[in-house]
Coordinates of C-alpha atoms in Angstrom, one line a residue:
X1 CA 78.7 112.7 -20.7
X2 CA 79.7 109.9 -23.2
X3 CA 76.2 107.8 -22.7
X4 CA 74.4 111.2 -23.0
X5 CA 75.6 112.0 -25.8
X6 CA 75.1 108.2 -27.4
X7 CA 71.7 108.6 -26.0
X8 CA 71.3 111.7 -28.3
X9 CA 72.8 110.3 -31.6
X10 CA 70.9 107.0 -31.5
X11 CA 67.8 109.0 -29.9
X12 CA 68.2 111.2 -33.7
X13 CA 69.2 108.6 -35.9
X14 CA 65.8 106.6 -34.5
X15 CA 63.7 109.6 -35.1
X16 CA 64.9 110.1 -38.8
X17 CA 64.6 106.5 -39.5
X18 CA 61.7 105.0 -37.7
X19 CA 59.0 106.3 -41.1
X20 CA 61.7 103.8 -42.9
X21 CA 59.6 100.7 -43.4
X22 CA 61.1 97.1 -42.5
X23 CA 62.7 95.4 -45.0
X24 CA 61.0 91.6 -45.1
X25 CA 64.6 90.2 -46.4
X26 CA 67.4 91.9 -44.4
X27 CA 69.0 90.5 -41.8
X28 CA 71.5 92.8 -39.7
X29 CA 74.5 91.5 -37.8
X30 CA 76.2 93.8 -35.2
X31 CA 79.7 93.1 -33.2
X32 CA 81.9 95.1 -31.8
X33 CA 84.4 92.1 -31.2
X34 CA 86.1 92.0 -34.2
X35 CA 87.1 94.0 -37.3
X36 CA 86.2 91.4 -39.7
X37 CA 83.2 88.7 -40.3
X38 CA 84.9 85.3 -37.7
X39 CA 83.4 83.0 -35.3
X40 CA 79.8 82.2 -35.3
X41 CA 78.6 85.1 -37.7
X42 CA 80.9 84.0 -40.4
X43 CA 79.5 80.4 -40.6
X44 CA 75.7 81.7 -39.7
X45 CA 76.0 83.8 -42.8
X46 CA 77.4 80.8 -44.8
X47 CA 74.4 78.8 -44.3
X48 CA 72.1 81.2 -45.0
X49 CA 73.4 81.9 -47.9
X50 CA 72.6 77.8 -49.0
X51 CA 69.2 79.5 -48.8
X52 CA 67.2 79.3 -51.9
X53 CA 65.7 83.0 -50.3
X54 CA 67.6 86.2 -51.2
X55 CA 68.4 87.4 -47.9
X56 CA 70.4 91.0 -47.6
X57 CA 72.9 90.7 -45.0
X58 CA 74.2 93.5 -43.7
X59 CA 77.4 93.7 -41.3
X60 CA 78.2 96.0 -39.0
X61 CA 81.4 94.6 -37.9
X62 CA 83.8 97.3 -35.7
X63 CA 86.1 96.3 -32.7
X64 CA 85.7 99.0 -30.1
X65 CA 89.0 100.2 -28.9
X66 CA 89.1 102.9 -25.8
X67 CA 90.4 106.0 -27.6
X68 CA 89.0 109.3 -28.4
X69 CA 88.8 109.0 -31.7
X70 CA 87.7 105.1 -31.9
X71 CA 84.7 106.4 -29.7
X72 CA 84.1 109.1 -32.1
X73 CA 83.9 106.8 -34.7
X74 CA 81.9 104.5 -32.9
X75 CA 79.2 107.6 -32.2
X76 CA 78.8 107.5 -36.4
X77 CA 78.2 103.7 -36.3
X78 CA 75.7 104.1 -33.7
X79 CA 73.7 105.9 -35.6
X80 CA 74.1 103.7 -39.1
X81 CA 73.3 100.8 -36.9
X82 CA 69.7 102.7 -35.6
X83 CA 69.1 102.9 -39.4
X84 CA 69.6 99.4 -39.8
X85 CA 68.1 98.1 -37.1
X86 CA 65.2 100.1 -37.8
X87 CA 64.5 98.7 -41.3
X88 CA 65.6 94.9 -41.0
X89 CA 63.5 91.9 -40.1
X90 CA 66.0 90.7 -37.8
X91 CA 68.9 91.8 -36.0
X92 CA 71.8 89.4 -34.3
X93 CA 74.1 90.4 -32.0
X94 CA 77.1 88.8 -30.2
X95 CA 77.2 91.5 -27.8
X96 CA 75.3 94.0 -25.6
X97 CA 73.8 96.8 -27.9
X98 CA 73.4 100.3 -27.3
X99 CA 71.3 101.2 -29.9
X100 CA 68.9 98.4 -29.7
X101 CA 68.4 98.8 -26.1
X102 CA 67.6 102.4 -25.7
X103 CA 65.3 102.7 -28.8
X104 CA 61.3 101.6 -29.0
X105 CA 61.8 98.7 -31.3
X106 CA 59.3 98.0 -34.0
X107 CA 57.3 95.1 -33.8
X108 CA 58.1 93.3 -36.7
X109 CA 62.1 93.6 -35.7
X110 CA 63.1 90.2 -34.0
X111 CA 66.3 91.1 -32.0
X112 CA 68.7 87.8 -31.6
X113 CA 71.2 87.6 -29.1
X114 CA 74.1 84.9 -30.2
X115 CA 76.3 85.1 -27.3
X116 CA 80.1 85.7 -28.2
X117 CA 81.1 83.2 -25.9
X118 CA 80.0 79.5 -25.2
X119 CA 78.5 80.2 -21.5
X120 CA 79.5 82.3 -18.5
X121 CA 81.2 81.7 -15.4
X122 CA 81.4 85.1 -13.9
X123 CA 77.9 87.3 -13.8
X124 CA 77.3 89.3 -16.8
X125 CA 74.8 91.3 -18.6
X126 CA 72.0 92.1 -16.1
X127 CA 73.7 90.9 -13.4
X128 CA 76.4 93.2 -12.5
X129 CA 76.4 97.0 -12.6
X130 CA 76.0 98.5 -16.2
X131 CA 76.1 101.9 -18.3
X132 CA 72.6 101.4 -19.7
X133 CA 70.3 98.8 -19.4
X134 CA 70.1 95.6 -21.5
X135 CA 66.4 95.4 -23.0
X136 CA 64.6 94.4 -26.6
X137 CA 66.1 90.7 -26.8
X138 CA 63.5 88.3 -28.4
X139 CA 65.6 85.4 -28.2
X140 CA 68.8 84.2 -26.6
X141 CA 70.6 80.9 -28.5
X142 CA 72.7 79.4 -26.1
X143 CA 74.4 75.9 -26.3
X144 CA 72.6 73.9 -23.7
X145 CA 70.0 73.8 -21.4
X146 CA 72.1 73.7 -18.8
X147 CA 72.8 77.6 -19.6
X148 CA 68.8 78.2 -19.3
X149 CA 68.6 80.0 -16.1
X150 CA 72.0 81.7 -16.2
X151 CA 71.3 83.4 -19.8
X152 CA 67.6 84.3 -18.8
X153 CA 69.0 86.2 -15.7
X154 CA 71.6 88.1 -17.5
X155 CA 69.6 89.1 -20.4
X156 CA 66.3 89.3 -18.0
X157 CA 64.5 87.1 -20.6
X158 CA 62.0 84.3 -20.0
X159 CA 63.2 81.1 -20.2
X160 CA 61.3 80.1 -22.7
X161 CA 63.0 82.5 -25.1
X162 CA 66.0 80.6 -24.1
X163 CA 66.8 78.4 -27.2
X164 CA 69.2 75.8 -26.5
X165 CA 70.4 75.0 -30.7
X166 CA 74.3 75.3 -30.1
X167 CA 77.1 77.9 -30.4
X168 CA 77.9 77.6 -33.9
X169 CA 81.6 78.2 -33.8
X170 CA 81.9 74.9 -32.1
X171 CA 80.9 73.1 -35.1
X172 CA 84.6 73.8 -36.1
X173 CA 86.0 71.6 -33.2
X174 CA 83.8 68.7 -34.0
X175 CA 85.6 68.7 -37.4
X176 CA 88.9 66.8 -37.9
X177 CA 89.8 67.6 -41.0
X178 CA 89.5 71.4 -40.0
X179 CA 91.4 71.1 -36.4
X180 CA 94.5 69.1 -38.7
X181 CA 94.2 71.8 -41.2
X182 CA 94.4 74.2 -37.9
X183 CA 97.7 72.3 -36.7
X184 CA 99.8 72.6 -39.5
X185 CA 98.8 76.0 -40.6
X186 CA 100.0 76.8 -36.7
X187 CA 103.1 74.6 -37.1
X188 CA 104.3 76.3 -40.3
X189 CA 103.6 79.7 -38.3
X190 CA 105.5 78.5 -35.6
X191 CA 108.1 75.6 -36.1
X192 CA 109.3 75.4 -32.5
X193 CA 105.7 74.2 -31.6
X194 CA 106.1 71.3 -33.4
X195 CA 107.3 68.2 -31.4
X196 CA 106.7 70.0 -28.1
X197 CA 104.2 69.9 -25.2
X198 CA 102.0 73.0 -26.4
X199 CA 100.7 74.9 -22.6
X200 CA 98.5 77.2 -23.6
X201 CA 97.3 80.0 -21.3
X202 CA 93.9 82.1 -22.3
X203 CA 92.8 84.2 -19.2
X204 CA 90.0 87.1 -19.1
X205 CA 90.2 90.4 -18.2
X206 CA 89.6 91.8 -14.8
X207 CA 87.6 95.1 -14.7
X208 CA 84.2 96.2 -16.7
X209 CA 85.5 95.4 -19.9
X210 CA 85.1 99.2 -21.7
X211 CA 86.8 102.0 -19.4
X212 CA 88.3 99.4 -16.5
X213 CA 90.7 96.6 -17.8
X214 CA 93.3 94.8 -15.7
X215 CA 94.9 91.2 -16.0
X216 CA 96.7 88.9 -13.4
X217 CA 100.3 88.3 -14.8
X218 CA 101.9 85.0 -14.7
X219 CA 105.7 84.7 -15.1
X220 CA 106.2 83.0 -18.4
X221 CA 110.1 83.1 -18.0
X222 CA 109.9 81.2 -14.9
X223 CA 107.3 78.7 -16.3
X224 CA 109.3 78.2 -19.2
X225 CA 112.2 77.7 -17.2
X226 CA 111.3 75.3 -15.2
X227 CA 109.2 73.4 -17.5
X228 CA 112.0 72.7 -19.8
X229 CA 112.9 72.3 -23.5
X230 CA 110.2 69.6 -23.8
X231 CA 107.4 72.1 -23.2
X232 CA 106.6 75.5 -25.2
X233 CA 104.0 78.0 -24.3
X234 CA 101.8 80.0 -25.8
X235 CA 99.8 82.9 -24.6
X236 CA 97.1 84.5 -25.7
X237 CA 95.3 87.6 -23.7
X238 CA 91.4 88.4 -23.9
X239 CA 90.8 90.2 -27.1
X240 CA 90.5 93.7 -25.0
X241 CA 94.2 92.6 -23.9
X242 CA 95.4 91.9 -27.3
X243 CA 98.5 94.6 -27.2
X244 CA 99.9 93.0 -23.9
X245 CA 102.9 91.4 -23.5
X246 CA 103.7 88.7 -21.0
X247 CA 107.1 87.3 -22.2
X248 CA 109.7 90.4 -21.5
X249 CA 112.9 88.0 -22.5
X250 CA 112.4 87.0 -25.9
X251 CA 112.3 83.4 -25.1
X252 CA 112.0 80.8 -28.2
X253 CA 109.7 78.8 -26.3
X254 CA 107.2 81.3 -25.6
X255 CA 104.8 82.7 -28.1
X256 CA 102.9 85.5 -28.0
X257 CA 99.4 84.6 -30.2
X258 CA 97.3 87.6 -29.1
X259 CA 96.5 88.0 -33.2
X260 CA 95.9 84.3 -33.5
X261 CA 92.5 82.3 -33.8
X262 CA 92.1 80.5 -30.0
X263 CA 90.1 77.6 -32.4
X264 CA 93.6 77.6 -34.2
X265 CA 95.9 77.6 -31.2
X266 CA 93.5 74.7 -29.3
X267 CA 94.6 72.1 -32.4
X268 CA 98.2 72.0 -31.0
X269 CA 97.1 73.0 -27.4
X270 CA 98.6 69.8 -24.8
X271 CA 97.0 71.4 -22.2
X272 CA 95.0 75.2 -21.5
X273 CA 95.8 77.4 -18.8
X274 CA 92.5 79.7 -17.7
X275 CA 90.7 81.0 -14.9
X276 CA 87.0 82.7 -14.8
X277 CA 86.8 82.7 -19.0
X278 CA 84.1 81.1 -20.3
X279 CA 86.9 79.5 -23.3
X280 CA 87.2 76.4 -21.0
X281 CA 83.8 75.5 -22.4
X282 CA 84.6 75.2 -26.0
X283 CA 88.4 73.5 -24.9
X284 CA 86.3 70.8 -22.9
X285 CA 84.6 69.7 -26.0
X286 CA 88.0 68.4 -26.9
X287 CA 88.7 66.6 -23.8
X288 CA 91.7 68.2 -23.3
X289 CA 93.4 69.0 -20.2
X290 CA 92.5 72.5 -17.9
X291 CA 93.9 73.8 -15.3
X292 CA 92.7 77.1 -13.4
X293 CA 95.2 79.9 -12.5
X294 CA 93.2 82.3 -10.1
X295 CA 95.1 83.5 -7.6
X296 CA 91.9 86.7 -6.7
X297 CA 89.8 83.9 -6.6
X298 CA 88.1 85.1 -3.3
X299 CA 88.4 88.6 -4.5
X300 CA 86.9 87.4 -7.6
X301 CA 83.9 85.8 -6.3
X302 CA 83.4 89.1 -4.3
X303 CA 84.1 91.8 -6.6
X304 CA 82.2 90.0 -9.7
X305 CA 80.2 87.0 -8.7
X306 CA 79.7 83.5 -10.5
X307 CA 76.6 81.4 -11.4
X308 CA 78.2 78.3 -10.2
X309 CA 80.1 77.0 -7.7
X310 CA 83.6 77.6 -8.7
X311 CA 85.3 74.7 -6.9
X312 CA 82.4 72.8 -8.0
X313 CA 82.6 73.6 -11.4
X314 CA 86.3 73.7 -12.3
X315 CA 87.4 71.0 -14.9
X316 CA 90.7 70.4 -13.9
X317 CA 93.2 71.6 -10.8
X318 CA 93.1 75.2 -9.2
X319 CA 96.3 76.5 -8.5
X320 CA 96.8 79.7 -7.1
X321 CA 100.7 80.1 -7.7
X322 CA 103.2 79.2 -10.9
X323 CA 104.6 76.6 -8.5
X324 CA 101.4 74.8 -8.2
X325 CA 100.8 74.8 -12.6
X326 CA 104.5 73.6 -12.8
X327 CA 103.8 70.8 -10.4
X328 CA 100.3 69.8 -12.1
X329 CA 101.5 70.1 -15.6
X330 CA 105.0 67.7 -14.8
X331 CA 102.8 65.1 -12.6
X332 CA 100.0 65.4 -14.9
X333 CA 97.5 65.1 -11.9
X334 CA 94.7 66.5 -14.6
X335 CA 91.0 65.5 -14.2
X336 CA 89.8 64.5 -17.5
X337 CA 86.7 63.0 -16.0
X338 CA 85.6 66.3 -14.9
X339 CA 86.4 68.3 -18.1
X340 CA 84.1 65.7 -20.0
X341 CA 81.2 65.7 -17.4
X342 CA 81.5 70.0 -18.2
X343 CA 81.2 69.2 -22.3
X344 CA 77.8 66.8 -21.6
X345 CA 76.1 68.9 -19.0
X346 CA 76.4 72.3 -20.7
X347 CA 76.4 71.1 -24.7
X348 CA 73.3 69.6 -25.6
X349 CA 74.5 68.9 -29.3
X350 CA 77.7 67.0 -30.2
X351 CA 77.0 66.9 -34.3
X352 CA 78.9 69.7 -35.6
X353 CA 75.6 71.1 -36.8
X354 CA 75.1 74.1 -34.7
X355 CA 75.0 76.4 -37.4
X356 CA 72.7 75.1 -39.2
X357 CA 70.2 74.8 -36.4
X358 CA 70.2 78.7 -35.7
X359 CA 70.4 79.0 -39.2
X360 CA 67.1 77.4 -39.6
X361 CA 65.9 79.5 -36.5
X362 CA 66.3 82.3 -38.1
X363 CA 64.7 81.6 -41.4
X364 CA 61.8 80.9 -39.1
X365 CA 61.7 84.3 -37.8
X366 CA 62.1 85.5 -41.1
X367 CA 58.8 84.4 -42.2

């Protein structure tokens, strides 16, 4: 009932608006991440606006949440978005669209897909079962060529439509200055971080992502415990996890940073703690230490699927129990060799100039 009647408001918003003709100049960006203008939109828009053109940007920024009245809401901004996208020469998206894919898009729309995150492990998009199709992309920017056939499948694009200029958030941790900035903004926010060994775990979600969402727990207390003083952790929980918490004792040396920038919390990060989320992409570019905690692996692979071998592809240790992270993390039996042969295979650009790239890109498209 709720696609049908999404179906219907876009289906109306697209009739009333399609006469509407495209604005040469406008450029629309659409997430449903976030609340507010972050990550690779934020510094996108920054260098367009170095632009000697007068582009009108337009933002449709909204963070979906799973309640009644959020969806309500959301019904409104599908149909403001159909207006939008309607009427602007291009359209970015960090995010599988609705609107855009169940509308007849005009010809002189270009409809960019930037990816929220750096790659994907686990299938997405296309590739696993969906509430409505994915369909209207006229370019994918991914951040090597190494995610080529991976992106094309999910997004059932060519190839060729595949443009491998960089993930522009990453220009942030190719930037000193910023990442020390980063550490003592986090050090001020949290003292007991500072002179510690920072273990930071950043897991996804299990489930579809809207209506489904589960997590595997892992027993900070215990961690903590037997870590010692030396070591503090912090956690932070897929953004569609944001409101769960994992330390139920209060402990000083555990720190929830669900509302926290994960850029931020990598600055003082010794070591990350993930499993299937595409985040131990961006952590490699630091050459940092990772260690995988998937203890459904098997049930993973068969419930969701990957693109790559997982053993094959991990950048650090797999451990399947807390006893096995404690173990790794006090031997430090890490495998830095691997984590840097992940950053040069899947990032083809190591100048801190990814922005400006698809920047350019997109001035292209804009004629």
């Amino acid at each position: 009932m709720e696609k049908f009647i999404a179906y219907i408001v876009v289906k109306l918003a697209w009739f009333f608006t399609w006469p509407m003709p495209v604005k040469k100049n406008k450029i629309l960006f659409i997430s449903y991440f976030e609340s507010k203008l972050t990550g690779n939109f934020k510094l996108i828009s920054k260098e367009l606006e170095k632009s000697d053109k007068d582009y009108e940007m337009v933002f449709m920024i909204r963070k979906f949440k799973n309640t009644l009245w959020a969806k309500f809401k959301y019904l409104f901004s599908f149909a403001v978005q159909t207006y939008h996208i309607n009427t602007s020469a291009v359209v970015l998206l960090d995010g599988n669209n609705f609107p855009v894919s169940n509308i007849k898009k005009k010809d002189d729309t270009k409809v960019v897909q930037i990816w929220h995150a750096c790659g994907g492990i686990k299938k997405f998009g296309c590739d696993i079962s969906r509430r409505f199709p994915i369909k209207n992309y006229g370019y994918v920017y991914v951040a090597g060529e190494a995610f080529k056939e991976s992106f094309s499948s999910a997004f059932d694009i060519s190839k060729e439509r595949i443009i491998p200029l960089g993930v522009a958030k990453t220009d942030i941790l190719y930037d000193k200055d910023k990442m020390e900035g980063y550490k003592k903004e986090i050090y001020r926010r949290y003292p007991v971080l500072e002179g510690k060994k920072v273990v930071l775990y950043a897991p996804t979600f299990r489930g579809d992502g809207a209506f489904e969402l589960k997590y595997v727990n892992l027993d900070m207390a215990y961690l903590s415990r037997k870590l010692g003083e030396e070591y503090a952790i912090v956690y932070k929980m897929h953004p569609f996890l944001e409101k769960i918490n994992l330390d139920k004792n209060g402990s000083d040396n555990i720190i929830n940073a669900n509302k926290v920038d994960i850029y931020k919390l990598f600055s003082v990060a010794d070591v990350l703690i993930s499993d299937y989320s595409a985040i131990i992409f961006d952590y490699s570019i630091l050459e940092k230490p990772i260690i995988l905690y998937t203890p459904d692996l098997e049930e993973y692979e068969r419930d969701r699927g990957f693109y790559y071998d997982y053993k094959e592809l991990a950048p650090g240790p797999i451990c399947k129990t807390e006893k096995e992270i404690i173990n790794t993390i006090l031997t430090e039996q890490y495998d830095l060799e691997k984590v840097r042969n992940m950053k040069y295979k899947f990032f083809d650009h190591h100048d801190g100039k990814s922005a400006k790239r698809v920047a350019e890109h997109i001035e292209e498209l804009m004629g």
